[in-house]
Amino acid sequence: MNPNQVIKAIKSYSTFLITSHISLEGDALGSELALASLLRKLGKTAYIVNSGKTPSNYSFLPGVKKISRRFSNRAHQAVFIIDCSDRGRAGRIAGLIDARKPVINIDHHIGNKNFGKINWVDPAASSTGEMIYRLFRFTRTKLDKKDALNIYTAILTDTGSFRHPNTTSNTLYICSRLLKFGINPAEIYARIYENNSVRDAIYVAKIISRLSFAADNRIAWIKIKRPEFEEVKGKPELLDKILDFAKSIKIVKVVLIFCQVDKRFIKLNLRSKSPIDVQKIASSFGGGGHRLASGCTIKGSLKEAEQMVLRQVKRALKTRYKIPACHSKYKAGEASD
Ligand SMILES: [Mn+2]
């Protein structure tokens, strides 16, 4: 798929709103900022409004201070919803957009619902940032150091610092081009990932100490009750650290974190190592994401969600690995591997 329709839309309108998903992170923010810059360089008016607040570790991104939370349908003719697999992921803003305004959907998630009037979806791209880079090339728009910093941040975060399988030679080629603008990878990494408070570190350590294991240690999971989840709200990077730590255990194939959002709902984060496709499991609960990293919201108690999901994950594992019928369930500290 190519961005021809997107380029046509850019030519047809002069004012654009750009928005992205709730739980903002590097790809959403970096891509929004680079896209806004591209549109302005093409003589257009562009502004960014998000449903959520910008996490503090991204406050260094050029242009981020101008991102607003105020929305007006009079201020734009067309809307970019980017890095969102479905319209609902855009949160509050999705509900405010005038239905008559054309929506341009730019995304790289496999399960994208093609909800826009124009849809440019490329699951082969590591990140939406990589697609925005290509949009600069397609429109022959010159990048500057600020654009390079925003796009590099988008790619860095969505590839898990170039660890995930979506890191391709093209991804690294683009990053090599971006570094020529004089951005500093070590500094960017430190700004985003070496930014924890002592309190956050203690929180992560406390949660990790409660890891549970099942299916011969191939599943690792943790439940976080509501009061504890309140502490971590708005800091998805802390959950990522917990997920990464559990995934670093050699035998573990699937990691699950169940967070109690309120009395009725559980938010579930899933991570896996190939070949287990957790996106399939997340989408069976109405969620989405990627094959190896996905999420969903489940109605029910922590215990109910745990039982339902573990059953599905065990089934998915069974088709792939020989797991003894009578496997034991371990708690952290008891597991042998
Ligand atoms: Mn993304």
Tab-separated table of C-alpha atoms and ligand atoms in Angstrom, residues 20-21 25-28 31 82-84 107-109 125-129 154 157-158 166 290, ligand 1:
chain	number	residue	atom	x	y	z
A	20	SER	CA	-3.450	9.651	18.274
A	21	HIS	CA	-4.243	7.037	20.891
A	25	GLU	CA	4.019	7.055	23.993
A	26	GLY	CA	6.963	7.730	21.722
A	27	ASP	CA	5.525	6.543	18.410
A	28	ALA	CA	2.252	8.429	18.835
A	31	SER	CA	4.820	10.750	14.622
A	82	ILE	CA	-2.473	8.037	13.538
A	83	ASP	CA	-0.978	4.974	15.232
A	84	CYS	CA	-4.511	3.810	16.204
A	107	ASP	CA	-1.082	3.133	11.076
A	108	HIS	CA	1.056	-0.002	11.233
A	109	HIS	CA	-1.032	-2.302	13.496
A	125	ALA	CA	6.465	-0.762	9.055
A	126	SER	CA	8.173	-0.857	12.467
A	127	SER	CA	6.271	2.191	13.589
A	128	THR	CA	4.044	4.994	12.416
A	129	GLY	CA	7.198	7.119	12.650
A	154	ALA	CA	8.984	7.063	17.386
A	157	THR	CA	10.171	3.272	21.279
A	158	ASP	CA	8.105	1.087	18.948
A	166	ASN	CA	9.788	-5.363	13.573
A	290	HIS	CA	0.669	-6.820	17.513
B	1	MN	MN	3.088	2.523	16.876
